[in-house]
XYZ file of C-alpha atoms in Angstrom:
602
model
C -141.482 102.769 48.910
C -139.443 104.496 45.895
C -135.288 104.653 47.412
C -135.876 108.657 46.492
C -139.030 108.718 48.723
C -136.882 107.193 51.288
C -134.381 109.253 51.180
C -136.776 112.573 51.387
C -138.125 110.954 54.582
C -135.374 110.342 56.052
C -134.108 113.679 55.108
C -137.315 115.610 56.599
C -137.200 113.290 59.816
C -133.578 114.336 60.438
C -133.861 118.186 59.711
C -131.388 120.648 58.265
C -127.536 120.205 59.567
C -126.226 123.517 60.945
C -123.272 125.260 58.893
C -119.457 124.909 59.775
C -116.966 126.443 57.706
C -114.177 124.246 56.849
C -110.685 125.303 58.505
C -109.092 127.142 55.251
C -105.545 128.283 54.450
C -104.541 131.483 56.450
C -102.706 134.619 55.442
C -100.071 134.010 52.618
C -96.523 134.103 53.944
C -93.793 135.892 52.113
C -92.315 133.708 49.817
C -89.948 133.741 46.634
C -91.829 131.597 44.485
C -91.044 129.794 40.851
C -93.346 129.105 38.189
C -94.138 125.376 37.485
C -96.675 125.768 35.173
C -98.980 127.957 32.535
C -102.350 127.654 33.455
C -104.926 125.806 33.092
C -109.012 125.802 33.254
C -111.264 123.861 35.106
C -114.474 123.510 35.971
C -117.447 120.809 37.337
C -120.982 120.208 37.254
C -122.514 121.178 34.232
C -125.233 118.645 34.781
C -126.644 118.176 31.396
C -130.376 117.470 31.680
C -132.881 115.595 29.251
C -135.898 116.919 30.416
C -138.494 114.902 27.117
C -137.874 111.745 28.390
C -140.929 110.016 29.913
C -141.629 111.780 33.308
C -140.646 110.133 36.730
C -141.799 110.953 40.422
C -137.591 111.489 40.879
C -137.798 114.214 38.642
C -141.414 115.533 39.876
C -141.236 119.440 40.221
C -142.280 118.802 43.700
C -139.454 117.625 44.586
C -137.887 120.432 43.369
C -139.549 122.463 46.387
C -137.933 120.592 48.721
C -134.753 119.097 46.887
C -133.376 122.319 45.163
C -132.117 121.365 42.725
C -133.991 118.755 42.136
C -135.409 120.282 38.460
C -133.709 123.420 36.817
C -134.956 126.131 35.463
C -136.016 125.519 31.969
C -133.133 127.893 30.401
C -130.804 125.651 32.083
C -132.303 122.826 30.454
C -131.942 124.469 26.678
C -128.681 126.838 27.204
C -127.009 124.893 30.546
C -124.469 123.524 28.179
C -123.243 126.348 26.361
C -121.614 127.766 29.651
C -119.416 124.936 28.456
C -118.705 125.931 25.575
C -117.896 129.703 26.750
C -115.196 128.589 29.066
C -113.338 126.235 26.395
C -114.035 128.754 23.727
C -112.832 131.584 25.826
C -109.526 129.715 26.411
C -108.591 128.396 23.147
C -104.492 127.857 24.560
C -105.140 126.487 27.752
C -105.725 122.537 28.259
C -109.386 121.664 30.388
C -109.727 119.658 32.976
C -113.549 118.906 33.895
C -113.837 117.537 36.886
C -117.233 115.751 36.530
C -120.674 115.768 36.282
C -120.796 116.115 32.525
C -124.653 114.501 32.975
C -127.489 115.040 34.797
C -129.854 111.805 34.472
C -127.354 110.131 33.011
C -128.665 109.287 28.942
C -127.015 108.525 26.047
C -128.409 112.032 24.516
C -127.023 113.940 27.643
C -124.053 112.624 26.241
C -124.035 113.025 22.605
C -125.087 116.767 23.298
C -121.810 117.266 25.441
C -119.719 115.452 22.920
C -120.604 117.522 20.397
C -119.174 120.668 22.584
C -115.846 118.844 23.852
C -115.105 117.794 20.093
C -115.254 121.235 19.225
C -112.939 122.516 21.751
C -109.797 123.774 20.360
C -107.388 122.376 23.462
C -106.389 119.072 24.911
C -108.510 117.997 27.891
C -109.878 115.200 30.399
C -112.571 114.499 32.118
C -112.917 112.770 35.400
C -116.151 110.735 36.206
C -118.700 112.516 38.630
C -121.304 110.000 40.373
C -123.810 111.869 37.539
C -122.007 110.248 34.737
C -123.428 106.658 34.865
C -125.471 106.374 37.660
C -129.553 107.404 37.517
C -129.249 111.095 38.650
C -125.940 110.557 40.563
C -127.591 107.975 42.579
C -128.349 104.426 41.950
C -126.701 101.929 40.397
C -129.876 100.132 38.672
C -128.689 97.116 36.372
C -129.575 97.877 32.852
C -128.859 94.083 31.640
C -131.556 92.769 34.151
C -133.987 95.607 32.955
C -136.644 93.086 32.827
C -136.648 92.314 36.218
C -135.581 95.726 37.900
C -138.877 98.233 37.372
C -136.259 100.942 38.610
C -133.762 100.237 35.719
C -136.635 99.956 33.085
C -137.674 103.432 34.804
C -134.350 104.941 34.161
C -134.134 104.191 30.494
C -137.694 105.014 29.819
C -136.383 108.766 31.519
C -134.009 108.838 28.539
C -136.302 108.477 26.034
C -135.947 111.504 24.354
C -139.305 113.102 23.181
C -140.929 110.020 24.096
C -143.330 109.867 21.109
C -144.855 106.905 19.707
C -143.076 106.782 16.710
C -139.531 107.830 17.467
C -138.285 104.328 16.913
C -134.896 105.986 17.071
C -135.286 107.291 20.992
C -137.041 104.937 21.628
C -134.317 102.219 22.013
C -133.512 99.887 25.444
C -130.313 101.279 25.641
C -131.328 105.183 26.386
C -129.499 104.862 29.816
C -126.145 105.603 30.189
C -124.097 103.294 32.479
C -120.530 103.980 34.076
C -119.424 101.546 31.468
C -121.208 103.213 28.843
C -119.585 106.854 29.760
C -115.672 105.671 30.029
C -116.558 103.244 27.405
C -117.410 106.261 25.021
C -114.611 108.917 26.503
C -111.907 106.247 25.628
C -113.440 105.933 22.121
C -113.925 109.521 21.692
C -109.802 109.905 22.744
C -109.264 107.152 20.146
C -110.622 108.853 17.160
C -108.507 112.156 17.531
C -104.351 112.536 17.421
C -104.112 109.983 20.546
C -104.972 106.630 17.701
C -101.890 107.061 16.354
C -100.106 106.869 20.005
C -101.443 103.364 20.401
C -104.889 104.291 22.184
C -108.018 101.846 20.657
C -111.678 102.284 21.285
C -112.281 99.398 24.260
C -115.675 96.125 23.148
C -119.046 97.613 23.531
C -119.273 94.152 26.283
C -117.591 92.097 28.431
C -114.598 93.494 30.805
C -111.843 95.339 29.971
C -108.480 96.484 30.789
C -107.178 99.490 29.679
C -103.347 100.288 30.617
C -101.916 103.048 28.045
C -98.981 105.620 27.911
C -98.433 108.376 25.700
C -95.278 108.103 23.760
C -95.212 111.645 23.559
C -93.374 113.563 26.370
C -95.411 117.035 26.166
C -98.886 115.590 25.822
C -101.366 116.464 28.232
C -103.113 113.241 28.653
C -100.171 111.006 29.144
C -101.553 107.861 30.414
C -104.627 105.722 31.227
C -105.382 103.192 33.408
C -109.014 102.027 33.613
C -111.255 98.422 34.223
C -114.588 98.410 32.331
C -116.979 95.610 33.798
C -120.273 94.712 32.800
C -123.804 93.420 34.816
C -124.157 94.810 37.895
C -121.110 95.713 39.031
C -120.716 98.143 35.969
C -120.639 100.907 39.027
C -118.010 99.614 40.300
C -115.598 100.441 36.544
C -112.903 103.077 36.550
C -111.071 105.776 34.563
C -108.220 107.162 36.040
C -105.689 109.472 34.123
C -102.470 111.392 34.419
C -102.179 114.627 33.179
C -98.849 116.441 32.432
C -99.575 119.965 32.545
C -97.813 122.286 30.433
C -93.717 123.963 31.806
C -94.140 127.270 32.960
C -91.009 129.209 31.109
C -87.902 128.021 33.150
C -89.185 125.618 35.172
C -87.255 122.535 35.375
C -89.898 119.799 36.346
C -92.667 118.711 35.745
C -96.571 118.850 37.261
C -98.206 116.256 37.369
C -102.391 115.857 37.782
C -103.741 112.342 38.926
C -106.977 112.585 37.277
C -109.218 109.850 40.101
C -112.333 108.752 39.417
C -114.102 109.011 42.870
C -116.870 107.210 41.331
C -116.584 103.470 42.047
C -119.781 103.201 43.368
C -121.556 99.582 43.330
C -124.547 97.789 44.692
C -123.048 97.162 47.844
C -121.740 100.655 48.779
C -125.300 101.852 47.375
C -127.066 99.940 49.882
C -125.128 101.151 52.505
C -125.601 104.249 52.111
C -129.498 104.160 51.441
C -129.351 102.600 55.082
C -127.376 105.437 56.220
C -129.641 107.993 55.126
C -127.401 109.173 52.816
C -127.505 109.813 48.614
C -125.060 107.067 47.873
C -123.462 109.278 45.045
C -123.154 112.070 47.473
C -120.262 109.956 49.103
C -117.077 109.309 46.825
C -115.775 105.928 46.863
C -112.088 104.926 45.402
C -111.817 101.078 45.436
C -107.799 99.331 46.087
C -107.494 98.411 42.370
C -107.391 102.160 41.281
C -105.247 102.809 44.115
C -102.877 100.337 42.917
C -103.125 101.578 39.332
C -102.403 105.144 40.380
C -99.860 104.186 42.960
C -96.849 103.279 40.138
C -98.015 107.329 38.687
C -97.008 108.641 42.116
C -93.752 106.669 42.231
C -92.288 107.132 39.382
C -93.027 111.097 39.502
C -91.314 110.775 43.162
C -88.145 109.684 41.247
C -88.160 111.827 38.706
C -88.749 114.685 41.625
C -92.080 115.744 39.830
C -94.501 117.887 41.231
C -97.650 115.214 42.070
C -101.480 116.965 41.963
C -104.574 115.040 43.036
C -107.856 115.619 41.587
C -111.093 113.943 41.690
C -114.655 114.690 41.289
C -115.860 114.251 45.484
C -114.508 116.860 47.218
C -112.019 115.670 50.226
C -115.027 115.335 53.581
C -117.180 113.366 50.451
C -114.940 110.593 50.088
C -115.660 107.629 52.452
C -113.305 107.662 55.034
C -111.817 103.899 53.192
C -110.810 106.042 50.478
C -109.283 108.944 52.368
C -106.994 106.327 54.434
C -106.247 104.943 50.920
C -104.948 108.037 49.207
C -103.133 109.642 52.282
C -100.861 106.768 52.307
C -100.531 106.763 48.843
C -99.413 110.334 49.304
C -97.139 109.475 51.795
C -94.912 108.736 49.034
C -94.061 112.195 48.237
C -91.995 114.506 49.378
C -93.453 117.708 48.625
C -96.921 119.821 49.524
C -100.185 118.264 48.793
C -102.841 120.220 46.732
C -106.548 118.177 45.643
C -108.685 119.502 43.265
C -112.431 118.565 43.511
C -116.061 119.652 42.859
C -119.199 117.771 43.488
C -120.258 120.444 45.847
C -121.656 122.850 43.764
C -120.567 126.009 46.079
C -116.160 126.585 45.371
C -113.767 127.179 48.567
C -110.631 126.721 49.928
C -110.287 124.349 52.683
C -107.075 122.595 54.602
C -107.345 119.159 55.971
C -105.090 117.765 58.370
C -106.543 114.733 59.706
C -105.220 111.191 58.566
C -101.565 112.731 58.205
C -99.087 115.278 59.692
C -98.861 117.103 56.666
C -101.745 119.292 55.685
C -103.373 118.817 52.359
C -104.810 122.273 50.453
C -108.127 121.721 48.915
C -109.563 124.048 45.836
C -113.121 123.180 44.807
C -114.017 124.684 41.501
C -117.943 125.405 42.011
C -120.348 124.790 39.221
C -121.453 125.558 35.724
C -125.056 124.133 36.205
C -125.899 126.537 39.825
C -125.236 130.064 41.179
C -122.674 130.768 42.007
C -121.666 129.834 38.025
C -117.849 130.076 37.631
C -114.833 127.994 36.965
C -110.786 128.667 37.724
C -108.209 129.478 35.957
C -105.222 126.945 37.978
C -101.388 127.648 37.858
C -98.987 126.375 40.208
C -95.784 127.407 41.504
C -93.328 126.419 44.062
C -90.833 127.948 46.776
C -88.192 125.850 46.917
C -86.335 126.467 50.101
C -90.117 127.066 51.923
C -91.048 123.931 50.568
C -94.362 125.594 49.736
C -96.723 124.973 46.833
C -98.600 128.122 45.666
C -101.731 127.282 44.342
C -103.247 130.461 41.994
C -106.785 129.516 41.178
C -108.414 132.687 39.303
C -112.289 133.158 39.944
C -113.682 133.126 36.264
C -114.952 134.793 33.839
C -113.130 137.946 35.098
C -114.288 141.657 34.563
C -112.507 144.820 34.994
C -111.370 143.668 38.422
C -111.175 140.569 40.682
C -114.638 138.828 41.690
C -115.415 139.562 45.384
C -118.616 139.761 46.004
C -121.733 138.052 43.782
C -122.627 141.349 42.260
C -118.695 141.352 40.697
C -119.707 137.890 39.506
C -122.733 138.306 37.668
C -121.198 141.987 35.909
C -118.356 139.758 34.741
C -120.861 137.422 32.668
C -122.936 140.082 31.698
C -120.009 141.851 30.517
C -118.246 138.937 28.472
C -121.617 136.840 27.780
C -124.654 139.479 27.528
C -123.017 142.362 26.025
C -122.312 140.429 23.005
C -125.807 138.784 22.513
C -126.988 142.060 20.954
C -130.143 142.088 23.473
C -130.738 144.215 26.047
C -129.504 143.085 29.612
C -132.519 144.297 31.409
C -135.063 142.366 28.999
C -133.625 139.008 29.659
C -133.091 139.795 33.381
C -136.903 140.335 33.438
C -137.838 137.164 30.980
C -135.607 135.041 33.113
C -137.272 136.020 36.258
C -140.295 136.068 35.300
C -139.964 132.240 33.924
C -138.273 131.214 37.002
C -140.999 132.624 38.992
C -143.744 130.938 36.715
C -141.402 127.426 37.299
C -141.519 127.531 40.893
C -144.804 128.550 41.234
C -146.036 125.456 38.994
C -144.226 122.736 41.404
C -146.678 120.417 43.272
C -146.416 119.902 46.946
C -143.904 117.755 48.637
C -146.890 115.850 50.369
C -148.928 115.678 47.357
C -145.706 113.710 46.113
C -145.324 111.621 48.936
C -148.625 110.208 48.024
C -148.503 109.278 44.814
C -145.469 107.974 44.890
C -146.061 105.553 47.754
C -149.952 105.268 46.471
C -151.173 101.561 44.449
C -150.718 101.892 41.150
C -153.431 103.039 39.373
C -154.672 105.088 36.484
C -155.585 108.699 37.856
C -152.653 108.116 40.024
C -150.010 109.309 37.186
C -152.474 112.651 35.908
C -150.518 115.171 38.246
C -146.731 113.418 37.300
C -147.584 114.116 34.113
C -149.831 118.009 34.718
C -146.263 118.812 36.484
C -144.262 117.564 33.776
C -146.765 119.447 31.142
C -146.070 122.924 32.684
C -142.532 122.356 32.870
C -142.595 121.564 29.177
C -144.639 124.841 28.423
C -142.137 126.786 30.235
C -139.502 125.257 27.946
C -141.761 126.282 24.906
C -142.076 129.628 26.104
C -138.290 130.095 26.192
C -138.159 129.153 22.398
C -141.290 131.601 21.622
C -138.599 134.140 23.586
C -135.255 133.011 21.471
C -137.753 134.083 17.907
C -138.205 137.686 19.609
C -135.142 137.811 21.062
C -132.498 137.063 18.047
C -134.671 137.492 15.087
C -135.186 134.693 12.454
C -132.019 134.818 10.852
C -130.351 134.304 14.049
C -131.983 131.183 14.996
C -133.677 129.603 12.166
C -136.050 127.585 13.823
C -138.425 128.229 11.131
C -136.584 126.233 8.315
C -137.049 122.473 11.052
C -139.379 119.978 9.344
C -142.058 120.281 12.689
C -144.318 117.086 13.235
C -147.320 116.593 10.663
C -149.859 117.477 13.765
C -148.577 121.284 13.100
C -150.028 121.004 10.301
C -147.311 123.045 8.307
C -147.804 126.226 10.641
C -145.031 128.399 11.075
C -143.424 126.526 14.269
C -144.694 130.167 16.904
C -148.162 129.513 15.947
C -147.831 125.588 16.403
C -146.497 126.107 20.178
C -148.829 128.359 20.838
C -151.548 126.251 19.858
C -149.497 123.344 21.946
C -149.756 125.984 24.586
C -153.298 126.542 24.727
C -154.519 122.608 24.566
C -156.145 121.186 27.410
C -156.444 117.194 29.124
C -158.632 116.215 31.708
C -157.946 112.215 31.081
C -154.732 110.248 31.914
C -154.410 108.991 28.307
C -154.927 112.390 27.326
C -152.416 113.940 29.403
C -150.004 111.143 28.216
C -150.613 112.464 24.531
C -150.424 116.051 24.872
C -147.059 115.952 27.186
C -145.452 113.415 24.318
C -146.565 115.759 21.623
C -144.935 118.789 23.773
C -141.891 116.678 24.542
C -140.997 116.127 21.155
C -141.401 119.525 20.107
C -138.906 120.410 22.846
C -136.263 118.020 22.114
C -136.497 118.776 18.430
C -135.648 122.642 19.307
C -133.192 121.592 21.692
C -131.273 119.410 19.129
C -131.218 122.860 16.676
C -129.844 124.919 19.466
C -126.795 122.909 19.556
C -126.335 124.171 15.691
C -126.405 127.856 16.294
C -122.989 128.767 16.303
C -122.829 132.315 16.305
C -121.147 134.592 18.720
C -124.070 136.551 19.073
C -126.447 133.041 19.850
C -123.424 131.772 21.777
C -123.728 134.809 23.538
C -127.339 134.963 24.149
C -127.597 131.622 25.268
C -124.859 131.678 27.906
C -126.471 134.952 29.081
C -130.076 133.656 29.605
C -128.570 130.317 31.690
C -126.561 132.601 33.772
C -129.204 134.798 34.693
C -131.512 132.212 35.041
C -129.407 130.182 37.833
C -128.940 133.875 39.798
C -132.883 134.275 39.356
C -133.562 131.056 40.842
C -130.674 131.645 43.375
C -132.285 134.995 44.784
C -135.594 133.135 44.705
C -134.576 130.320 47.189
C -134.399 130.281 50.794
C -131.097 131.261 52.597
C -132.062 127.675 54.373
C -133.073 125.930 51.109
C -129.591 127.023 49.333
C -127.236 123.877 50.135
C -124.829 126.642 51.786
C -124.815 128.677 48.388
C -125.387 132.172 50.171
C -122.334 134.815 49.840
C -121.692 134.905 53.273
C -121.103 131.221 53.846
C -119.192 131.444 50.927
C -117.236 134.102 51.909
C -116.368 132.146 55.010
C -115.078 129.737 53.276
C -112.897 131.881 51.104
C -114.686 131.218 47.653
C -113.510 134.413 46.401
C -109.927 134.242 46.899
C -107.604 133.601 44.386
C -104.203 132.249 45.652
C -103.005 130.186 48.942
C -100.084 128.224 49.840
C -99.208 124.701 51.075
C -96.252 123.545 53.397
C -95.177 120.326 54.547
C -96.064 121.037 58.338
């Protein structure tokens, strides 16, 4: 039995857990409070997907009808990203901080993609590891080095093969997978290349373990130090990254803020197991090992002394950390002598929430939503502080905003349309329709649940594989069709997909009437399945690569617009019961569109 296929099991066996909202801050009390700092944005989740790697019964659109989110709809997969690139575009003077989940499957080309975007950016900014960014799919911890052995491992990096064609010797490396290592391997090399070289910061060995200890010599950076253990074979899961962040003096203020960037991440075999047992995703639960905590602890000191305002952040939110690594940090916070703020994601929903177990003093909680599922916004953070309260204000604006503050879903979506849609230069209504009608066509393709079941748990054999790869087919015509849509939609000049060199089996036909040849092909045998969803694949991936060069405002535009109605579409199409606690209401309860609340120390 597959670990997903247990999980699902165990998951169907169980049933649904009712919703509770989490006890959130009350009314705001009158206050006289300071400025500590300008603002900031951040945001989680944007779940990068390759969807032209080989196709796997994880990824099965069946699973999809019972997992959510298991498989996106396909405008996520080409235009996902580019809700990105709005926010750090839209914000050009204010630092990021993602708070994880740059990846999806977890490949090196999920990766490059999103490099590509955070080199661009025109602010300083970190990112903290999400259980997405290194594990397969945020869940396992396969061991690439003993690929040959582990069938689940080779599975993973055959996933990342992008395209998957025969003769992409390029793609079609052992080293597709990205591992924990791999990602904080690549973000500290990435760091290393820009203004931070020349403050003593080096690229870390492509093997073999690592310690990285560094502080900025500069005062006002942003990311002002670094503390992180890279290790290799299997216990590559269990590697950290954790950062401090300075964030930038609010006029007048006379000390400073400081973010402890945690990487909630340290997932290895062991804790993996555990959870499997449990019933539980293991990267659903966030685990923080003692050697971060020690690395961290010296941060929280030393801002103590200098009477520094002390931030936590991580990608789990709070009740998703293991109850280890809750103990862990509340003593660690015990050091401080002021209100205690986290910042998380993970969740994919937003709210406020105040936890007081553990400790006397109550810790505030903001969780930032998602950029990859409705409801698709990010914050705007400032902070500010009362001091003879003793209360931290936490202002944490719902974004993008329109003409007045988000509170309701409807507010939401008119805020995109109004800063994303209005400037693609097509009309709103036509892409509301072509994104509904694709979603519809997406989750009407899914196989069943059961039908999954069976061939995943079935012998192998060879007619076993011919619906994996029928789902994965339609999935990859419903990507086509969103290209044929981007050629009416923008207009040639726009998008030039017509000047790509297109694979010699289009026989140089103008790349419309080569997909909708693609489109109309037909297999009955596995083999020929196999070849018609690799020759579909790569057609994909080599559109999806060009998207990433279109760097218009009106193809910016368009792009972000057809994601964001796409995720709203699928929204409205799913279940209240099916959501994952999505629907307004329960967000309302737990106070997803407010903007502002305070923390004491009792």
């Amino acid at each position: 039995m597959t670990h997903l296929a247990l999980l699902l099991l165990l998951a169907l066996l169980g049933g649904c857990a009712g919703f509770a909202p989490q006890p959130g801050p009350g009314a705001e009390p009158a206050g006289s409070y300071r400025p500590l700092t300008l603002p900031f944005i951040a945001m989680g989740d944007t779940q990068e997907h390759l969807a032209t790697g080989y196709p796997m019964h994880d990824n099965d659109s069946a699973v999809d009808a019972y997992v959510e989110v298991a498989q996106r709809p396909p405008e996520q997969t080409l235009f996902g990203r580019r809700l990105l690139e709005w926010a750090l575009l839209g914000h050009p003077d204010m630092p990021f901080l993602h708070l994880g989940d740059v990846m999806d499957l977890s490949c090196r080309v999920e990766a490059e993609r999103l490099s590509k975007i955070f080199r661009a950016a025109p602010q300083q900014g970190a990112i903290l590891p999400g259980n997405h960014d290194g594990l397969m799919f945020g869940i396992y911890a396969y061991s690439l080095l003993a690929a040959n052995l582990d069938p689940d491992a080779r599975k993973w990096n055959k996933a990342c093969r992008r395209g998957a064609a025969p003769d992409d010797d390029r793609h079609k490396t052992d080293n597709e997978a990205f591992s924990k290592r791999d990602f904080i391997a690549l973000y500290l090399s990435e760091h290393s290349q820009t203004r931070l070289a020349k403050q003593g910061l080096q690229p870390p060995p492509k093997q073999g373990r690592h310690t990285v200890s560094w502080r900025n010599p500069d005062p006002q950076a942003f990311l002002s130090a670094i503390e992180s253990e890279l290790l290799d074979g299997i216990g590559y899961a269990d590697s950290f990254l954790a950062q401090r962040l300075r964030l930038p003096r609010a006029p007048g203020a006379t000390r400073d803020t400081i973010i402890i960037g945690l990487d909630t991440n340290q997932a290895g075999p062991l804790v993996s197991t555990w959870d499997t047992i449990m019933g539980r995703s293991p990267g659903s639960m966030g685990h923080i090992h003692p050697d971060q905590i020690r690395a961290v602890e010296k941060w929280v000191d030393e801002a103590g002394e200098r009477g520094d305002i002390v931030v936590f952040a991580g990608h789990h939110n709070w009740r998703s950390l293991g109850l280890p690594s809750r103990v862990f940090l509340r003593a660690v916070m015990q050091h401080l002598d002021h209100p205690l703020v986290y910042l998380s994601a993970h969740t994919h929903r937003g709210f406020w929430a105040v936890h007081r177990a553990l400790d006397r003093r109550p810790l505030l909680e903001l969780n930032v939503s998602s950029l990859s599922d409705w409801p698709i916004a990010y914050r705007r953070i400032s902070f500010a502080y009362d001091e003879a309260a003793r209360r931290l204000q936490v202002r944490g604006e719902l974004m993008p905003r329109g003409d007045k503050p988000t509170e309701t879903y409807v507010d939401l979506l008119a805020a995109w349309e109004k800063e994303a849609c209005a400037a693609s230069g097509v009309s709103i209504e036509e892409m509301r329709a072509e994104d509904a009608a694709l979603v519809r066509l997406q989750r009407e393709s899914r196989g069943s649940l059961l039908e999954w079941l069976v061939e995943s748990l079935a012998p192998v054999c060879e007619t076993c594989d011919i619906p994996l790869y029928r789902h994965a087919q339609a999935y990859q015509d419903e990507l086509l069709e969103v290209i044929l849509e981007v050629d009416a939609d923008l207009g040639r000049e726009a998008h030039q997909l017509h000047t790509l060199t297109l694979p010699t089996w289009c026989w140089r036909q103008d790349f419309t009437v080569c997909v909708k040849a693609l489109l109309s092909e037909r297999a009955d045998t596995l083999a020929g399945q196999v070849e018609l969803f690799r020759r579909k694949a790569a057609l994909v991936a080599l559109f999806n690569d060009h998207l990433d060069d279109l760097t218009s405002q009106r193809a910016r535009a368009y792009m972000t617009c057809r994601a964001v109605q796409a995720a709203k579409a699928d929204f409205d199409a799913t279940p209240e019961d099916s959501n994952n606690d999505r629907g307004e209401e329960k967000r309302r309860a737990e106070q997803f569109f407010r903007i502002d609340a305070s923390v004491g120390m009792d």
